Structure formats: structure tokens, C-alpha cells
Coordinates of N, CA and C in Angstrom, one line a residue:
I1 N 15.0 5.2 -0.2 CA 15.7 6.2 0.8 C 15.5 5.6 2.2
N2 N 16.5 5.6 2.9 CA 16.3 5.3 4.4 C 16.7 6.4 5.2
L3 N 15.8 7.1 5.8 CA 16.1 8.3 6.6 C 16.6 7.9 8.0
P4 N 17.6 8.7 8.5 CA 18.2 8.4 9.7 C 17.2 8.4 10.8
N5 N 17.5 7.6 11.8 CA 16.5 7.5 13.1 C 16.4 8.9 13.8
E6 N 17.4 9.8 13.6 CA 17.3 11.1 14.4 C 16.3 12.0 13.8
I7 N 15.7 11.8 12.7 CA 14.8 12.6 12.0 C 13.4 12.4 12.6
T8 N 12.8 13.6 13.0 CA 11.5 13.4 13.7 C 10.5 14.3 12.9
H9 N 10.9 15.0 11.8 CA 10.1 16.0 11.2 C 10.5 15.9 9.7
I10 N 9.5 15.8 8.9 CA 9.7 16.0 7.4 C 9.0 17.3 7.1
G11 N 9.9 18.2 6.5 CA 9.4 19.6 6.2 C 8.5 19.7 5.1
D12 N 7.8 20.8 4.9 CA 6.9 21.2 3.9 C 7.8 21.0 2.5
D13 N 7.1 20.4 1.6 CA 7.6 20.2 0.2 C 9.0 19.4 0.2
A14 N 9.3 18.7 1.2 CA 10.6 18.0 1.3 C 10.8 17.1 0.1
F15 N 9.9 16.3 -0.4 CA 10.0 15.4 -1.4 C 9.1 15.8 -2.6
R16 N 8.5 16.9 -2.5 CA 7.4 17.3 -3.6 C 8.0 17.2 -5.0
G17 N 7.2 16.4 -5.8 CA 7.6 16.3 -7.2 C 8.7 15.2 -7.5
C18 N 9.2 14.5 -6.5 CA 10.3 13.6 -6.8 C 9.6 12.4 -7.5
C19 N 9.6 12.5 -8.8 CA 8.9 11.5 -9.6 C 9.7 10.2 -9.6
S20 N 11.0 10.2 -9.2 CA 11.9 9.0 -9.2 C 11.9 8.3 -7.9
L21 N 11.2 8.9 -6.8 CA 11.2 8.3 -5.5 C 10.2 7.2 -5.6
T22 N 10.8 6.0 -5.4 CA 10.0 4.7 -5.4 C 9.8 4.1 -4.0
Q23 N 10.7 4.4 -3.2 CA 10.6 3.8 -1.7 C 11.2 4.8 -0.7
I24 N 10.6 4.8 0.4 CA 11.2 5.6 1.5 C 10.9 4.9 2.8
N25 N 11.8 4.8 3.6 CA 11.7 4.1 4.9 C 11.7 5.3 6.0
L26 N 10.6 5.5 6.6 CA 10.5 6.5 7.7 C 10.9 5.9 9.0
P27 N 11.7 6.7 9.8 CA 12.1 6.2 11.1 C 10.9 6.1 12.0
N28 N 11.0 5.3 13.0 CA 10.0 5.2 14.0 C 9.7 6.4 14.9
E29 N 10.7 7.4 14.8 CA 10.5 8.5 15.5 C 9.9 9.8 14.9
I30 N 9.4 9.5 13.6 CA 8.8 10.6 12.9 C 7.5 11.1 13.6
T31 N 7.3 12.3 13.8 CA 6.2 12.8 14.4 C 5.4 13.7 13.6
H32 N 6.1 14.5 12.7 CA 5.4 15.4 11.8 C 5.8 15.3 10.3
I33 N 4.7 15.3 9.5 CA 5.0 15.3 8.0 C 4.4 16.6 7.5
G34 N 5.2 17.4 6.8 CA 4.8 18.7 6.4 C 3.8 18.7 5.3
D35 N 3.2 20.0 5.0 CA 2.4 20.2 3.8 C 3.2 19.8 2.6
N36 N 2.4 19.1 1.7 CA 3.0 18.7 0.3 C 4.2 17.9 0.4
A37 N 4.6 17.2 1.5 CA 5.8 16.6 1.7 C 6.1 15.6 0.6
F38 N 5.1 14.7 0.2 CA 5.2 13.7 -0.8 C 4.3 14.0 -2.0
R39 N 3.9 15.2 -2.2 CA 2.9 15.5 -3.2 C 3.7 15.3 -4.6
G40 N 2.9 14.6 -5.5 CA 3.5 14.4 -6.8 C 4.5 13.3 -6.9
C41 N 4.8 12.6 -5.9 CA 5.7 11.5 -5.9 C 5.1 10.3 -6.6
S42 N 4.9 10.3 -7.9 CA 4.1 9.4 -8.7 C 4.7 8.1 -8.7
S43 N 6.0 7.8 -8.5 CA 6.6 6.5 -8.5 C 6.6 5.8 -7.2
L44 N 6.1 6.5 -6.1 CA 6.1 6.0 -4.8 C 4.9 5.0 -4.7
T45 N 5.2 3.7 -4.4 CA 4.1 2.7 -4.4 C 3.5 2.5 -3.1
Q46 N 4.2 2.8 -2.0 CA 3.7 2.6 -0.7 C 4.5 3.4 0.3
I47 N 3.9 3.8 1.5 CA 4.6 4.4 2.5 C 4.1 3.9 3.8
I48 N 4.9 3.6 4.7 CA 4.5 3.1 6.1 C 4.7 4.2 7.1
L49 N 3.5 4.5 7.7 CA 3.6 5.5 8.8 C 3.7 4.8 10.1
P50 N 4.7 5.2 10.9 CA 4.8 4.7 12.2 C 3.7 5.2 13.2
E51 N 3.7 4.5 14.3 CA 2.7 5.0 15.4 C 3.1 6.4 15.9
S52 N 4.3 6.8 15.9 CA 4.7 8.0 16.4 C 4.2 9.3 15.7
V53 N 3.5 9.2 14.5 CA 3.1 10.3 13.7 C 1.9 11.0 14.5
T54 N 2.0 12.3 14.7 CA 1.0 13.1 15.4 C 0.4 14.1 14.5
Q55 N 1.2 14.5 13.4 CA 0.6 15.5 12.6 C 1.1 15.3 11.0
I56 N 0.1 15.5 10.2 CA 0.3 15.3 8.8 C -0.3 16.5 8.1
G57 N 0.6 17.2 7.4 CA 0.1 18.6 6.8 C -0.8 18.4 5.6
N58 N -1.2 19.4 5.1 CA -2.3 19.5 4.0 C -1.6 19.0 2.7
S59 N -2.3 18.2 2.1 CA -1.9 17.7 0.8 C -0.5 17.0 0.7
S60 N -0.2 16.3 1.9 CA 1.0 15.6 1.9 C 1.3 14.5 1.0
F61 N 0.2 13.9 0.6 CA 0.3 12.7 -0.4 C -0.5 12.9 -1.7
A62 N -0.8 14.2 -1.9 CA -1.6 14.6 -3.1 C -0.8 14.1 -4.3
N63 N -1.6 13.8 -5.4 CA -1.0 13.5 -6.7 C 0.1 12.3 -6.6
S64 N 0.0 11.5 -5.6 CA 0.7 10.3 -5.6 C -0.4 9.1 -5.3
N65 N -0.1 8.0 -5.9 CA -1.1 7.0 -5.8 C -0.7 6.0 -4.8
C66 N 0.2 6.3 -3.9 CA 0.9 5.3 -3.1 C -0.2 4.7 -2.1
L67 N 0.0 3.5 -1.7 CA -0.7 2.8 -0.6 C -0.2 3.4 0.7
I68 N -0.9 3.7 1.6 CA -0.6 4.2 2.9 C -0.9 3.1 3.9
A69 N 0.2 2.7 4.5 CA 0.1 1.6 5.6 C 0.4 2.3 6.9
I70 N -0.4 1.8 7.9 CA -0.1 2.3 9.3 C 0.4 1.3 10.1
N71 N 1.7 1.4 10.6 CA 2.4 0.3 11.3 C 2.0 0.3 12.8
T72 N 0.9 -0.2 13.1 CA 0.5 -0.4 14.5 C -0.7 -1.5 14.6
E73 N -0.6 -2.2 15.7 CA -1.6 -3.2 15.9 C -2.7 -2.7 16.8
D74 N -2.6 -1.5 17.3 CA -3.5 -0.9 18.2 C -4.6 -0.1 17.4
P75 N -5.8 -0.5 17.4 CA -6.9 0.1 16.7 C -7.0 1.6 16.9
E76 N -6.7 2.0 18.2 CA -6.9 3.4 18.5 C -5.9 4.3 17.8
H77 N -4.5 3.8 17.7 CA -3.4 4.4 17.0 C -3.8 4.5 15.5
F78 N -4.3 3.3 15.0 CA -4.7 3.4 13.5 C -5.7 4.4 13.2
S79 N -6.8 4.4 14.0 CA -7.8 5.4 13.8 C -7.2 6.8 14.0
R80 N -6.4 7.1 15.0 CA -5.8 8.4 15.1 C -5.1 8.9 14.0
I81 N -4.2 8.0 13.5 CA -3.3 8.4 12.3 C -4.1 8.5 11.1
Q82 N -5.1 7.6 10.9 CA -5.9 7.7 9.7 C -6.7 9.0 9.7
G83 N -7.1 9.4 10.9 CA -7.9 10.7 10.9 C -7.0 11.9 10.7
L84 N -5.6 11.8 10.7 CA -4.9 13.0 10.3 C -4.7 13.2 8.8
L85 N -5.1 12.1 8.1 CA -5.0 12.2 6.5 C -6.2 12.9 6.0
S86 N -6.0 13.5 4.8 CA -7.1 14.1 4.1 C -8.2 12.9 3.7
E87 N -9.3 13.4 3.4 CA -10.3 12.4 3.1 C -9.9 11.5 1.9
A88 N -9.4 12.1 0.9 CA -8.9 11.3 -0.3 C -7.8 10.4 0.1
D89 N -6.9 10.7 0.9 CA -5.8 9.8 1.3 C -6.3 8.7 2.2
R90 N -7.3 8.8 3.0 CA -7.9 7.8 3.9 C -8.4 6.6 3.0
E91 N -8.8 6.9 1.8 CA -9.2 5.8 0.9 C -8.1 4.8 0.6
R92 N -6.9 5.2 0.8 CA -5.8 4.4 0.4 C -5.0 3.8 1.6
V93 N -5.6 3.9 2.8 CA -5.0 3.4 4.0 C -5.4 2.0 4.3
L94 N -4.4 1.1 4.6 CA -4.7 -0.1 5.0 C -3.7 -0.6 6.2
P95 N -4.2 -1.6 7.0 CA -3.4 -2.0 8.1 C -2.2 -2.7 7.6
M96 N -1.0 -2.5 8.3 CA 0.3 -3.0 8.0 C 0.2 -4.6 7.7
E97 N -0.6 -5.3 8.6 CA -0.7 -6.7 8.3 C -1.3 -7.0 6.9
L98 N -2.1 -6.3 6.5 CA -2.7 -6.6 5.1 C -1.7 -6.2 4.0
V99 N -1.0 -5.1 4.2 CA 0.0 -4.7 3.3 C 1.1 -5.7 3.1
S100 N 1.6 -6.2 4.3 CA 2.5 -7.2 4.3 C 2.1 -8.5 3.6
A101 N 0.9 -9.0 3.8 CA 0.3 -10.0 3.1 C 0.3 -9.8 1.6
I102 N 0.0 -8.6 1.2 CA -0.2 -8.4 -0.3 C 1.2 -8.3 -0.9
N103 N 2.2 -7.7 -0.1 CA 3.5 -7.7 -0.7 C 4.2 -9.1 -0.8
Q104 N 4.0 -9.9 0.2 CA 4.4 -11.3 0.2 C 3.7 -12.1 -1.0
S105 N 2.4 -11.8 -1.3 CA 1.8 -12.5 -2.4 C 2.3 -12.0 -3.7
Q106 N 2.7 -10.7 -3.8 CA 3.2 -10.3 -5.1 C 4.6 -10.8 -5.3
Q107 N 5.3 -11.0 -4.3 CA 6.7 -11.6 -4.5 C 6.5 -13.1 -4.8
Q108 N 5.6 -13.8 -4.2 CA 5.3 -15.1 -4.7 C 4.8 -15.4 -6.0
A109 N 4.0 -14.3 -6.3 CA 3.5 -14.3 -7.8 C 4.6 -14.2 -8.8
I110 N 5.6 -13.4 -8.5 CA 6.7 -13.2 -9.5 C 7.5 -14.5 -9.5
I111 N 7.7 -15.2 -8.4 CA 8.4 -16.5 -8.3 C 7.6 -17.6 -9.1
D112 N 6.2 -17.5 -8.8 CA 5.4 -18.5 -9.6 C 5.4 -18.3 -11.0
V113 N 5.4 -17.1 -11.5 CA 5.5 -17.0 -13.0 C 6.8 -17.3 -13.5
L114 N 7.9 -17.0 -12.8 CA 9.2 -17.3 -13.3 C 9.4 -18.8 -13.4
N115 N 8.7 -19.5 -12.5 CA 8.7 -21.0 -12.4 C 7.9 -21.7 -13.4
Q116 N 6.9 -20.9 -14.0 CA 6.1 -21.6 -15.0 C 6.8 -21.8 -16.3
P117 N 6.5 -22.9 -17.0 CA 7.1 -23.1 -18.2 C 6.7 -21.9 -19.1
K118 N 7.6 -21.5 -20.0 CA 7.4 -20.4 -20.9 C 6.1 -20.7 -21.8
A119 N 5.9 -21.9 -22.2 CA 4.8 -22.3 -23.0 C 3.5 -22.0 -22.2
S120 N 3.4 -22.2 -20.9 CA 2.3 -22.0 -20.1 C 2.0 -20.5 -20.1
V121 N 3.0 -19.7 -19.8 CA 2.8 -18.2 -19.8 C 2.3 -17.8 -21.2
L122 N 3.0 -18.2 -22.2 CA 2.6 -17.8 -23.5 C 1.2 -18.2 -23.8
Y123 N 0.8 -19.4 -23.4 CA -0.6 -19.8 -23.7 C -1.6 -19.0 -22.9
H124 N -1.4 -18.6 -21.7 CA -2.3 -17.8 -21.0 C -2.3 -16.4 -21.6
S125 N -1.2 -15.8 -22.0 CA -1.2 -14.5 -22.6 C -1.9 -14.4 -24.0
Q126 N -1.8 -15.6 -24.7 CA -2.4 -15.6 -26.0 C -4.0 -15.6 -25.9
K127 N -4.4 -16.4 -24.9 CA -5.8 -16.4 -24.6 C -6.4 -15.3 -23.8
N128 N -5.6 -14.3 -23.5 CA -5.9 -13.2 -22.7 C -6.5 -13.6 -21.3
E129 N -5.9 -14.7 -20.8 CA -6.2 -15.2 -19.5 C -5.3 -14.7 -18.5
S130 N -5.8 -14.4 -17.4 CA -4.9 -14.0 -16.3 C -4.1 -15.1 -15.7
I131 N -2.9 -14.9 -15.3 CA -2.1 -15.9 -14.6 C -2.3 -15.5 -13.2
P132 N -2.7 -16.5 -12.3 CA -3.0 -16.2 -11.0 C -1.9 -15.4 -10.2
K133 N -2.3 -14.4 -9.6 CA -1.4 -13.4 -9.0 C -1.4 -13.5 -7.5
L134 N -2.4 -13.9 -6.9 CA -2.6 -14.0 -5.5 C -3.1 -15.3 -5.1
P135 N -2.7 -15.8 -3.9 CA -3.2 -17.1 -3.4 C -4.6 -17.0 -3.0
A136 N -5.5 -18.0 -3.0 CA -6.8 -18.0 -2.7 C -7.1 -17.5 -1.3
D137 N -6.2 -17.7 -0.4 CA -6.5 -17.3 1.1 C -6.5 -15.9 1.2
M138 N -6.1 -15.1 0.2 CA -6.1 -13.7 0.2 C -7.5 -13.1 0.3
H139 N -8.4 -13.8 -0.3 CA -9.8 -13.4 -0.4 C -10.3 -13.2 1.1
A140 N -10.0 -14.3 1.8 CA -10.5 -14.3 3.3 C -9.9 -13.1 4.0
L141 N -8.5 -12.9 3.8 CA -7.9 -11.7 4.5 C -8.5 -10.3 4.0
I142 N -8.6 -10.1 2.7 CA -9.2 -8.9 2.3 C -10.6 -8.7 2.9
N143 N -11.4 -9.9 2.8 CA -12.8 -9.6 3.3 C -12.8 -9.2 4.7
S144 N -11.8 -9.8 5.6 CA -11.8 -9.4 7.0 C -11.5 -8.0 7.2
Y145 N -11.0 -7.3 6.2 CA -10.7 -5.9 6.4 C -11.6 -5.0 5.7
V146 N -12.5 -5.5 4.7 CA -13.2 -4.7 3.9 C -14.2 -3.8 4.7
A147 N -14.0 -2.5 4.5 CA -15.1 -1.6 5.1 C -16.0 -1.1 4.0
N148 N -17.2 -1.0 4.4 CA -18.2 -0.5 3.4 C -17.8 0.9 2.7
D149 N -17.0 1.6 3.5 CA -16.8 3.0 3.0 C -15.4 3.1 2.5
N150 N -14.7 2.0 2.2 CA -13.3 2.1 1.8 C -13.3 1.7 0.2
P151 N -13.3 2.6 -0.7 CA -13.2 2.4 -2.1 C -12.0 1.6 -2.6
Y152 N -10.8 1.9 -1.9 CA -9.6 1.1 -2.3 C -9.8 -0.4 -2.1
L153 N -10.3 -0.8 -1.0 CA -10.4 -2.2 -0.7 C -11.6 -2.8 -1.6
K154 N -12.6 -2.0 -1.8 CA -13.7 -2.6 -2.7 C -13.0 -2.8 -4.1
K155 N -12.3 -1.8 -4.6 CA -11.6 -2.0 -5.9 C -10.7 -3.2 -5.9
L156 N -9.9 -3.4 -4.9 CA -9.0 -4.5 -4.7 C -9.8 -5.8 -4.7
Q157 N -10.9 -5.8 -3.9 CA -11.7 -7.1 -3.9 C -12.3 -7.4 -5.2
R158 N -12.8 -6.4 -6.0 CA -13.3 -6.6 -7.3 C -12.2 -7.2 -8.3
Q159 N -11.0 -6.7 -8.2 CA -10.0 -7.2 -9.0 C -9.6 -8.7 -8.6
M160 N -9.6 -8.9 -7.4 CA -9.3 -10.3 -6.9 C -10.4 -11.2 -7.4
D161 N -11.6 -10.8 -7.4 CA -12.7 -11.7 -7.8 C -12.5 -12.1 -9.3
E162 N -11.8 -11.3 -10.0 CA -11.7 -11.6 -11.5 C -10.5 -12.5 -11.8
I163 N -9.7 -12.8 -10.7 CA -8.4 -13.6 -10.9 C -8.8 -15.0 -10.8
P164 N -8.6 -15.8 -11.9 CA -8.8 -17.3 -11.8 C -7.8 -18.0 -10.9
F165 N -8.3 -18.6 -9.8 CA -7.3 -19.3 -8.9 C -7.4 -20.8 -9.2
P166 N -6.2 -21.4 -9.2 CA -6.2 -22.8 -9.4 C -7.0 -23.5 -8.2
K167 N -7.5 -24.6 -8.4 CA -8.5 -25.4 -7.4 C -7.5 -26.3 -6.8

């Protein structure tokens, strides 16, 4: 869903329980996200919050496991917006730079898998071996953002440590 640029406010319960919502593009003018606005949107994988957000209601992202990206390069704006979220939602917040890198890596992983000979994919799957999903330089990028109190990043780092990367 692409919301029109004129929208500055997402009301309470606006998308609550929309299990089929997979993507939404918020306009840069959004200032307010209401209570339960995206609660239960279980298919939503990520949402990008613009710098303009000044208020986020209670339980806005509850029961959705979406990654929350904050689209700003200013650390003060990042901290301000992160502070508007519930404690549980703060665990899923990442800088836009990192989210973009992850998205690009996932796209590249799909291309890499599609370009591998079927025999190679079959061989790895029969041996229960992982097919590399992220480039090795992602470790450095993740490490540069890992905060001791961010469980999402710790989990992502543990998962990446388990991926066998080609030398």
C-alpha cells in the first residue's frame, strides 16, 4: 500500500488485524500513528518510519513481527523516534542503512540461489547444509550496529555466525 503524501495521521486501529498487509509505504509527512494502528499485521515484514513522526500510540505494532526502520541519518532523530515506541518494539528497530543492506543481501541471495546449478542446491539441502544467504561483509556491518541491549541484533548476529560463507 502506498499512502498519499497528504496523509499526516494514521488513526487508531487503522490497519489492525490486516493479516494480508505485507507492505506499506508511509509518506514523509506522517506525524502521528494511532493506538493499535498496525496491531496484528502478522504478514507485515518491515515498516519505515520517517523523521517527521512525533507520536506513536499504544500497541501500534503489537502482535506483528515487523522490522521497524527509522529513515534518518541524524542520531538525535533516531533516538527520539525510537523513544516513542514501546519497549518491546524498540527491540526490532534498526537504522535504515542496515535495513537497506539486509534487503539488498536478501535480493542477492535469491539471485545467487537461482543461479546455482540445481545439483548444488539439492546437494546442500540433502546434507542439511545452509546455502550462503548473506555476503561476508555483512558481519562487519552488523557488528558496527550491535548494541549490548538489542536482542534483535544479537539474534541476527547469532544466525549469521551459523551461515557458512565461501572463502
